[in-house]
Coordinates of C-alpha atoms and ligand atoms in Angstrom, one line a residue:
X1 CA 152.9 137.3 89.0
X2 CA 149.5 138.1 88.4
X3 CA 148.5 141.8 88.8
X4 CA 146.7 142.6 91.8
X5 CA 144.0 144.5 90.3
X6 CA 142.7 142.2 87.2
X7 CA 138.9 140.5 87.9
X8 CA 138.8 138.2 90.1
X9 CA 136.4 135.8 89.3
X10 CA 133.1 135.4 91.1
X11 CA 133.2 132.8 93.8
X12 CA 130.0 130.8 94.3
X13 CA 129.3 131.0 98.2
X14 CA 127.1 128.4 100.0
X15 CA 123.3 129.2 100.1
X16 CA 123.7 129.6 103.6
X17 CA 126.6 132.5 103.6
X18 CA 124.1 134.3 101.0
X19 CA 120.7 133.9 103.4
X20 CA 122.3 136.3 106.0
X21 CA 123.8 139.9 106.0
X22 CA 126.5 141.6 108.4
X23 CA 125.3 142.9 111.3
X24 CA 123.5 146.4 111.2
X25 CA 125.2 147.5 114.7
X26 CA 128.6 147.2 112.8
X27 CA 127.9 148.8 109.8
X28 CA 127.5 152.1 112.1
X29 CA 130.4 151.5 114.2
X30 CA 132.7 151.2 110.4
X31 CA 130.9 154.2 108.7
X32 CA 131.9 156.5 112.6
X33 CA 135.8 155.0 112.4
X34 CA 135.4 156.0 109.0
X35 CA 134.7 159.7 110.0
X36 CA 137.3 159.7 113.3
X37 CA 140.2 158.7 111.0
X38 CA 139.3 162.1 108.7
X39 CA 139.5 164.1 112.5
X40 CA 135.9 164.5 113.0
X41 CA 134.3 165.1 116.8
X42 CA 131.7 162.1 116.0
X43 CA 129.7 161.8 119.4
X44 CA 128.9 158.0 119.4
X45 CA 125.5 156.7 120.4
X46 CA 125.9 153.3 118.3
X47 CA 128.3 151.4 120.2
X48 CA 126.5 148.4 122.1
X49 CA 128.9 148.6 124.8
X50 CA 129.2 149.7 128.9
X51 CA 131.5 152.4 128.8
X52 CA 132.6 151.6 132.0
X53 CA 135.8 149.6 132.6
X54 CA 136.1 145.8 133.7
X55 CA 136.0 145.5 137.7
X56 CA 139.7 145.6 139.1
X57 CA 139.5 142.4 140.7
X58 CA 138.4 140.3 137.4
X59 CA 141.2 141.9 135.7
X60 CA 143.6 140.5 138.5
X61 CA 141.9 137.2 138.2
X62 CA 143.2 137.3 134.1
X63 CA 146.8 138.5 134.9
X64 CA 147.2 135.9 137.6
X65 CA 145.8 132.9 135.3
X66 CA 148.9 133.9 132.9
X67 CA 150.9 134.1 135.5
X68 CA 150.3 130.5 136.7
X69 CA 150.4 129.5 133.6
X70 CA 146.6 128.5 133.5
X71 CA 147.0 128.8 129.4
X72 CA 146.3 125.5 128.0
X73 CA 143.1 124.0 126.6
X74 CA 140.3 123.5 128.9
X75 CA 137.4 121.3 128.5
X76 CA 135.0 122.4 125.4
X77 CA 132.5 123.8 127.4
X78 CA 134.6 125.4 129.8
X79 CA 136.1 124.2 133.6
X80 CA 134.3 122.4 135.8
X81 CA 134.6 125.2 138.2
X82 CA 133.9 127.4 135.7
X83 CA 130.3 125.5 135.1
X84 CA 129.6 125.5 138.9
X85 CA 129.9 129.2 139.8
X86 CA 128.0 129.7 136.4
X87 CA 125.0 127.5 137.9
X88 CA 125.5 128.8 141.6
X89 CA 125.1 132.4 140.5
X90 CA 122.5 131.8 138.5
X91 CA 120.4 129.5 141.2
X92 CA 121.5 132.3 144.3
X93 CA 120.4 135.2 142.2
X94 CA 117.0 133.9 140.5
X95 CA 116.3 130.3 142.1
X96 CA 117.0 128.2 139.3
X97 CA 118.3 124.7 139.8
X98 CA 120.5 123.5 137.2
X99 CA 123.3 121.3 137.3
X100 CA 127.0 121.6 136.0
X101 CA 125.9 118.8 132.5
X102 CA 122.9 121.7 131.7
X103 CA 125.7 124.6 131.5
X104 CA 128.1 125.5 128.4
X105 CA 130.4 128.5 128.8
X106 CA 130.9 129.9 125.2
X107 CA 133.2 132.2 123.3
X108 CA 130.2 135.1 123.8
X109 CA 126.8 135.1 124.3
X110 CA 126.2 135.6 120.7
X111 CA 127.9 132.3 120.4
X112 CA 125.9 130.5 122.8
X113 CA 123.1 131.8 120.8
X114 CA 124.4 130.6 117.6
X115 CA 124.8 126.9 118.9
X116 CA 121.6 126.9 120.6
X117 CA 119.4 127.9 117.2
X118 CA 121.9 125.6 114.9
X119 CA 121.1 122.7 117.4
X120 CA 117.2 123.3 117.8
X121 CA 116.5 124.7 114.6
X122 CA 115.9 122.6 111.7
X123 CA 115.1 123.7 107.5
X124 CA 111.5 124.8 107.3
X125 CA 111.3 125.6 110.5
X126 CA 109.5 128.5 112.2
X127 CA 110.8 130.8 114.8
X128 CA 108.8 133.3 116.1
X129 CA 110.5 136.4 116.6
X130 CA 108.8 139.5 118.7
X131 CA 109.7 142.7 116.8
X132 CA 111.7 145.2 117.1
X133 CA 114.5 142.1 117.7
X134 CA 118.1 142.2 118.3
X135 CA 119.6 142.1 114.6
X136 CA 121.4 138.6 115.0
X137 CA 118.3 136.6 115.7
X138 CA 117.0 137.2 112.2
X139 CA 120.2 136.1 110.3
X140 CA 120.9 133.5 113.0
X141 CA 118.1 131.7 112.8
X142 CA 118.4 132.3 108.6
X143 CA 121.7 130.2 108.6
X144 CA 120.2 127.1 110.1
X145 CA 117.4 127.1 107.6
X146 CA 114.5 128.1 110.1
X147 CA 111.8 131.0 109.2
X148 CA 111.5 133.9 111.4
X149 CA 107.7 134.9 112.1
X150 CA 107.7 138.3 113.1
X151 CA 105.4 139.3 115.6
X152 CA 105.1 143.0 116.0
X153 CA 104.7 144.6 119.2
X154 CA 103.0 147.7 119.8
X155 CA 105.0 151.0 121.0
X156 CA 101.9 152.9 122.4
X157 CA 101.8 149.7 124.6
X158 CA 105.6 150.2 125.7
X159 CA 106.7 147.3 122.6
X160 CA 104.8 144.9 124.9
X161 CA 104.5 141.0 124.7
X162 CA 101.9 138.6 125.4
X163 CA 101.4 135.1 124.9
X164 CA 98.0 136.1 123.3
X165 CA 100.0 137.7 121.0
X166 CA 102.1 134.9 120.5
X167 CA 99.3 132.4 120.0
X168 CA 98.1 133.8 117.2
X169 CA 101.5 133.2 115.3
X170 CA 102.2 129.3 116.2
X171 CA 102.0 127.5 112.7
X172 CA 102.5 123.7 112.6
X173 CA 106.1 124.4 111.6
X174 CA 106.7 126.6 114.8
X175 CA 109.9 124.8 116.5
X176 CA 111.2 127.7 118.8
X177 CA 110.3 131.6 120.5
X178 CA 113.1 133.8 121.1
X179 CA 112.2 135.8 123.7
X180 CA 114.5 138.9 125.0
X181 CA 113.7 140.6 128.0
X182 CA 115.3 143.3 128.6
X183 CA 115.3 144.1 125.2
X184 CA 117.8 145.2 122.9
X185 CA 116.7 148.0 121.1
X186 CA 113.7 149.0 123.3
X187 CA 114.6 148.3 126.2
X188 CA 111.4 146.8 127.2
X189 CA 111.2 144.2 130.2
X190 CA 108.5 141.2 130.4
X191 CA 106.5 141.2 133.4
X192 CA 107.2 137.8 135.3
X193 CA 103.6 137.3 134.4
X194 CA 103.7 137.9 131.0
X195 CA 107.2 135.7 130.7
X196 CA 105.1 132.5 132.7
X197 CA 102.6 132.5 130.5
X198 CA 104.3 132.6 127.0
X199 CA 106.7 130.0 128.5
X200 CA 103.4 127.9 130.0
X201 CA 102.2 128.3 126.6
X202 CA 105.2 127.2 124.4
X203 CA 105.2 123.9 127.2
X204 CA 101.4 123.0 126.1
X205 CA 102.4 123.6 122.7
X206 CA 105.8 121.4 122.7
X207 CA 107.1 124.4 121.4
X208 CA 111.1 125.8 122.4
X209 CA 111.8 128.8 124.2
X210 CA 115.3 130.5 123.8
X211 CA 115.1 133.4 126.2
X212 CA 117.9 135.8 125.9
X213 CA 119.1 137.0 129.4
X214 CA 122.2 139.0 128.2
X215 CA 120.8 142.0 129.7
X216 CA 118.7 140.5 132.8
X217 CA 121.1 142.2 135.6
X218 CA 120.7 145.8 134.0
X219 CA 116.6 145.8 134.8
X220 CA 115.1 149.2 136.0
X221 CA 112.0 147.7 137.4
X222 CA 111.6 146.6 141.3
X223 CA 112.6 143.2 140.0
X224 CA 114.4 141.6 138.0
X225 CA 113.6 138.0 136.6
X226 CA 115.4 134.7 134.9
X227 CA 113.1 132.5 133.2
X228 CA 115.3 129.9 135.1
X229 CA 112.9 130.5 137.8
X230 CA 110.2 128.5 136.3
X231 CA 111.3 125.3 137.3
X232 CA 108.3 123.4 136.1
X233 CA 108.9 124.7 132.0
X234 CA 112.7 123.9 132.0
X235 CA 112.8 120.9 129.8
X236 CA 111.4 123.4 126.6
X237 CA 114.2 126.1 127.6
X238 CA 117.3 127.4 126.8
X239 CA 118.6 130.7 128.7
X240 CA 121.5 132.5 126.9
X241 CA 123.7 134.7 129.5
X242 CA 126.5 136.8 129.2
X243 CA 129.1 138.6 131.4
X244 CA 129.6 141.3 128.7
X245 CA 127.4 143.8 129.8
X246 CA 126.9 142.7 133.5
X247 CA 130.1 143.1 134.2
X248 CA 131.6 145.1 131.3
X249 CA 133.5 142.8 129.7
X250 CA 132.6 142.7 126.2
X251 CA 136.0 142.0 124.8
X252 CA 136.4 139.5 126.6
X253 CA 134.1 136.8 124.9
X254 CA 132.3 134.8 128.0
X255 CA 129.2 133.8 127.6
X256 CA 126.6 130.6 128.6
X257 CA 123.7 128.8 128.1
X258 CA 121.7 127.2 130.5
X259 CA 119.4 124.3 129.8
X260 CA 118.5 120.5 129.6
X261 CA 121.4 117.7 129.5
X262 CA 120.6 116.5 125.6
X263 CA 120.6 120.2 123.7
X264 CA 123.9 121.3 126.0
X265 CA 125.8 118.3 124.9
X266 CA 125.1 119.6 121.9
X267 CA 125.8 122.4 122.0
X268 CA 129.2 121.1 122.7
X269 CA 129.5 118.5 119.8
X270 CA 129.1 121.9 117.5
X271 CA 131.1 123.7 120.0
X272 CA 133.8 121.0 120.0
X273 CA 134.2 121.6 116.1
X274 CA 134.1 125.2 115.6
X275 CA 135.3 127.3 118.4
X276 CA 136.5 124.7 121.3
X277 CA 136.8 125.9 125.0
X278 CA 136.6 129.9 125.3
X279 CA 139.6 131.5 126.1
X280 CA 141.5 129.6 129.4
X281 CA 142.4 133.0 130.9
X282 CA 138.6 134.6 130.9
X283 CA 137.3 131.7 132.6
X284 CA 139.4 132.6 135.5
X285 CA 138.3 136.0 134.9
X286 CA 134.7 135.1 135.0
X287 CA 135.1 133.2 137.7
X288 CA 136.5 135.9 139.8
X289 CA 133.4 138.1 138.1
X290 CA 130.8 135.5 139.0
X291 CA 131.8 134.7 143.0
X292 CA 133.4 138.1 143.3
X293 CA 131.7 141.0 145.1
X294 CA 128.2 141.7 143.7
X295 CA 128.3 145.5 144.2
X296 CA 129.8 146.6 141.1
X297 CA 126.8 145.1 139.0
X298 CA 124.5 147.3 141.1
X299 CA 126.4 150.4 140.7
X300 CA 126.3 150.2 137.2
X301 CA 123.1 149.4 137.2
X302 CA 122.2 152.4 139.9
X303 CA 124.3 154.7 137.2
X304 CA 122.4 153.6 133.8
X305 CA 119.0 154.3 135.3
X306 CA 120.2 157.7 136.0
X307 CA 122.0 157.9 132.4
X308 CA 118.6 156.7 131.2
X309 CA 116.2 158.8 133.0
X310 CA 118.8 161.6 131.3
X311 CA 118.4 160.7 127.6
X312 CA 115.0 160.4 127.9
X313 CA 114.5 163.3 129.0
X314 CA 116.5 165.3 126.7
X315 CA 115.3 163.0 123.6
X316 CA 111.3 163.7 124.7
X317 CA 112.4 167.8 125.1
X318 CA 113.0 167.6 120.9
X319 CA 109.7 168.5 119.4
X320 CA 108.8 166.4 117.1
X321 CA 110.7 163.4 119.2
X322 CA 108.6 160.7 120.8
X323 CA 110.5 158.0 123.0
X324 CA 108.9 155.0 125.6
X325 CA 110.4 154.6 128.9
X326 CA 112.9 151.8 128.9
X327 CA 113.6 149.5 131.1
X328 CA 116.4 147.5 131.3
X329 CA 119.4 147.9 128.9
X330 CA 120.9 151.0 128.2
X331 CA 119.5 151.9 125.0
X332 CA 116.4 154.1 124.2
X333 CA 114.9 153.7 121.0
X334 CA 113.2 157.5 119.9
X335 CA 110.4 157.5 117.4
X336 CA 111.3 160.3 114.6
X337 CA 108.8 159.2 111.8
X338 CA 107.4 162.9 112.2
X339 CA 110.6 164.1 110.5
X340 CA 109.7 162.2 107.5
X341 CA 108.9 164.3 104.1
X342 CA 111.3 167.0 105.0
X343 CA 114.7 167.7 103.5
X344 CA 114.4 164.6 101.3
X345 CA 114.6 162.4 104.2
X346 CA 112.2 159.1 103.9
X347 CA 113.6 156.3 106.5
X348 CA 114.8 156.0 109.4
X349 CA 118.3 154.9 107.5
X350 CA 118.0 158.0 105.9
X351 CA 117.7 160.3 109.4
X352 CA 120.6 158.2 111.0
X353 CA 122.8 158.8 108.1
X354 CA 122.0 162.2 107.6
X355 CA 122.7 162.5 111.4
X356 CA 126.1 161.0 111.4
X357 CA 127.5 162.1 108.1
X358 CA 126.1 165.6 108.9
X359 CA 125.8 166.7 112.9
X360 CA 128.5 163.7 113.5
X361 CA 126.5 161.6 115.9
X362 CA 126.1 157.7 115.4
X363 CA 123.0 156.3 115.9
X364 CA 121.9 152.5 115.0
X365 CA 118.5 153.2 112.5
X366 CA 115.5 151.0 113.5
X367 CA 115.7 149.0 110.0
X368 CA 118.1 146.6 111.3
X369 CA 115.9 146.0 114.1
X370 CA 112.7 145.3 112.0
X371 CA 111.2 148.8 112.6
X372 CA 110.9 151.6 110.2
X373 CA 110.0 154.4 112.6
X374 CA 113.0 154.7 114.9
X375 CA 116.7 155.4 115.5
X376 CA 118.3 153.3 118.9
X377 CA 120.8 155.6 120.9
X378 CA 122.7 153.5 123.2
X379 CA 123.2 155.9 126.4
X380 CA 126.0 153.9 128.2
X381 CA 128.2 156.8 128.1
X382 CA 128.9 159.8 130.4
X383 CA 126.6 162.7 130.9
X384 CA 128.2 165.0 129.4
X385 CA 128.5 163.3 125.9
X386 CA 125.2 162.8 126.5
X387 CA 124.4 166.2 126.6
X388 CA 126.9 167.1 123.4
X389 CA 124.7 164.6 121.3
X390 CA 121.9 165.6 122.5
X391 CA 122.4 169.1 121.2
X392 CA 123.9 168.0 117.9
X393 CA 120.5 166.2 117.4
X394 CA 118.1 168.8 118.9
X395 CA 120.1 171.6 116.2
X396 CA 120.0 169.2 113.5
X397 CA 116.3 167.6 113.9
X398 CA 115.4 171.5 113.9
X399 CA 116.8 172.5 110.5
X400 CA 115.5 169.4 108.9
Ligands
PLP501 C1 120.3 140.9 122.9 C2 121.7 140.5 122.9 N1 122.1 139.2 123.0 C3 123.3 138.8 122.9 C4 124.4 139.7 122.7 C5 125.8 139.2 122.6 O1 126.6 139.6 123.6 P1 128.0 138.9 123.8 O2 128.3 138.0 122.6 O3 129.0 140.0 123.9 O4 127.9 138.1 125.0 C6 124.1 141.1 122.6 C7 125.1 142.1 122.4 O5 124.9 143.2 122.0 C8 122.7 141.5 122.7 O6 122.4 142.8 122.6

């Protein structure tokens, strides 16, 4: 037999394994298990995660599925009834007006994501992509081939975006905008204003919008707001959604997208030859989540403006800390450029890694999200490990 530990010899990956990198978010989340298996405290601001538990009832929705037996393949793009609460909760909540053929249920909304860019995006396209961005879109839109044109925002101006702003990137080439609102890391929300006229604009321009909603139920403002609402722009849209954060159900891979007849189907063509149907069991579950009593989204929402208005506070008391108001999600994203120069430290990279490796807390460092200048502390956790991180970074920001 050979020897497990002679050379292996180097395998030539595709072009298109080698254009992208694993995902920034996970890196953190390895380097803290790392630290937990050797027995250290770490306090974990990384994880991009509710830290609440999955509503009772959607649970019992699951474990009565098995029961019945409801553990077969399903349609690719999930059950008809599945598809039809999707829609219905969608049109009750934000007035949209799709139809069971413009709905896919996915394995995730990161999936849903995937298919939509590898169906839309062709070699040589451009995508423009507002900055700081959620760390998928980039190597997403990498593996189909497509550019990303990054269009930086402004912090001073709460990271905001304007179809101005956007104007002054369209190329020739430019096939598709993501948008994000709320946005993962800032946690900055689109006026309704500002989310009509980018998506008037892309329209004029015959120019895609994907607009990722993943978030759209955990908005801090007096309103929140689907693109779907736009009636008149939805031939040029795609709406990704997901029931992991809404309803805390990360593990449990549901997610959609939402948009015309021709790129859903396919969607499902891709869909039909990668992944199939997502999990027969979870659509039950998200069924139950979607028709089921409403009130647990808003508590959690009514509980992560208070866990926000909390970290904020705390990060703004830590001189030399700056941090914007977010205003949906549940992360903040702190400006620490001002610690800089001192004890060898140069990046961000470098103050999150100090940070975890020395006071133990994980924290995600802005590189992964196109900025250089910031660290994003997810805050969906209790107070009180709030407050123990919080300390750990005041102490350590101070000695640096
Ligand atoms: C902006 C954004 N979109 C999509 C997702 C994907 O979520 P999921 O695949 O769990 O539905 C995430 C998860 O962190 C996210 O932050």
């Amino acid at each position: 037999m050979t020897p497990v530990t002679e050379a292996l010899p180097a395998v030539k990956l595709t072009d298109r394994i080698n254009r992208i990198e694993p995902s920034a978010t996970l890196a953190v989340v390895n380097e803290a298990d790392k630290l937990r298996q050797q027995g250290i405290d770490v306090v974990d601001f990384g994880a991009g995660e509710p830290h609440f538990s999955t509503p009772q009832h959607i649970k019992d929705a699951a474990i009565l599925a098995i029961q019945n037996n409801f553990t077969k393949y399903t349609p690719v793009g999930g059950t008809a009834e599945l598809r039809d609460t999707i829609v219905h909760r969608h049109a009750v909540d934000f007035d949209s007006d799709y139809r069971r053929e413009e709905v896919v249920a996915s394995t995730g909304g990161k999936h849903a994501l995937f298919n939509a860019i590898q169906v839309l995006v062709d070699h040589g396209d451009d995508v423009i992509l507002p900055v700081p961005y959620w760390v998928s879109f980039k190597d997403i839109v990498r593996y189909a081939g497509g550019n990303c044109v990054l269009l930086e925002t402004d912090e001073a101006q709460g990271f905001r975006l304007t179809a101005e702003m956007i104007e002054r990137r369209i190329t020739p080439r430019t096939k598709l905008i993501i948008l994000n609102s709320p946005c993962n890391p800032s946690g900055a929300v689109m006026s309704p204003g500002d989310l009509e006229s980018v998506v008037r604009l892309a329209t004029q321009r015959g120019i895609w919008i994907v607009s990722d909603e993943c978030y759209v139920y955990l908005n801090y403002t007096d309103r929140r707001f689907s693109v779907g609402s736009l009636r008149e722009y939805r031939d040029r849209m795609v709406i990704i959604g997901s029931l992991s954060k809404t309803y805390a159900m990360t593990g449990w891979r549901l997610g959609y997208a939402l948009g015309p007849a021709q790129i859903i189907s396919a969607m499902q063509k891709l869909q039909s030859q990668s992944t199939s149907n997502p999990t027969s069991i979870v659509q039950k579950a998200a069924v139950a989540a979607l028709k089921g009593p409403q009130q647990c989204v808003e508590d959690m929402r009514l509980e992560y403006i208070q866990l926000r208005d909390h970290v904020v506070k705390g990060l703004r008391s830590i001189p030399g800390v700056k941090c914007t108001m977010p205003e949906g999600a549940f992360y903040a994203y702190p400006n620490i450029s001002s610690f800089f120069g001192r004890s060898g430290v140069k990046t961000a990279a470098d103050v999150a890694g100090k940070l975890l490796r020395e006071a133990h807390v994980a924290t995600v460092p802005g590189e992964g999200f196109g900025t250089t200048d910031h660290i994003r502390v997810s805050y969906a956790t209790s107070t009180a490990e709030l407050d123990r991180g919080l300390e750990r970074m005041r102490k350590f920001l101070a000695g640096l």
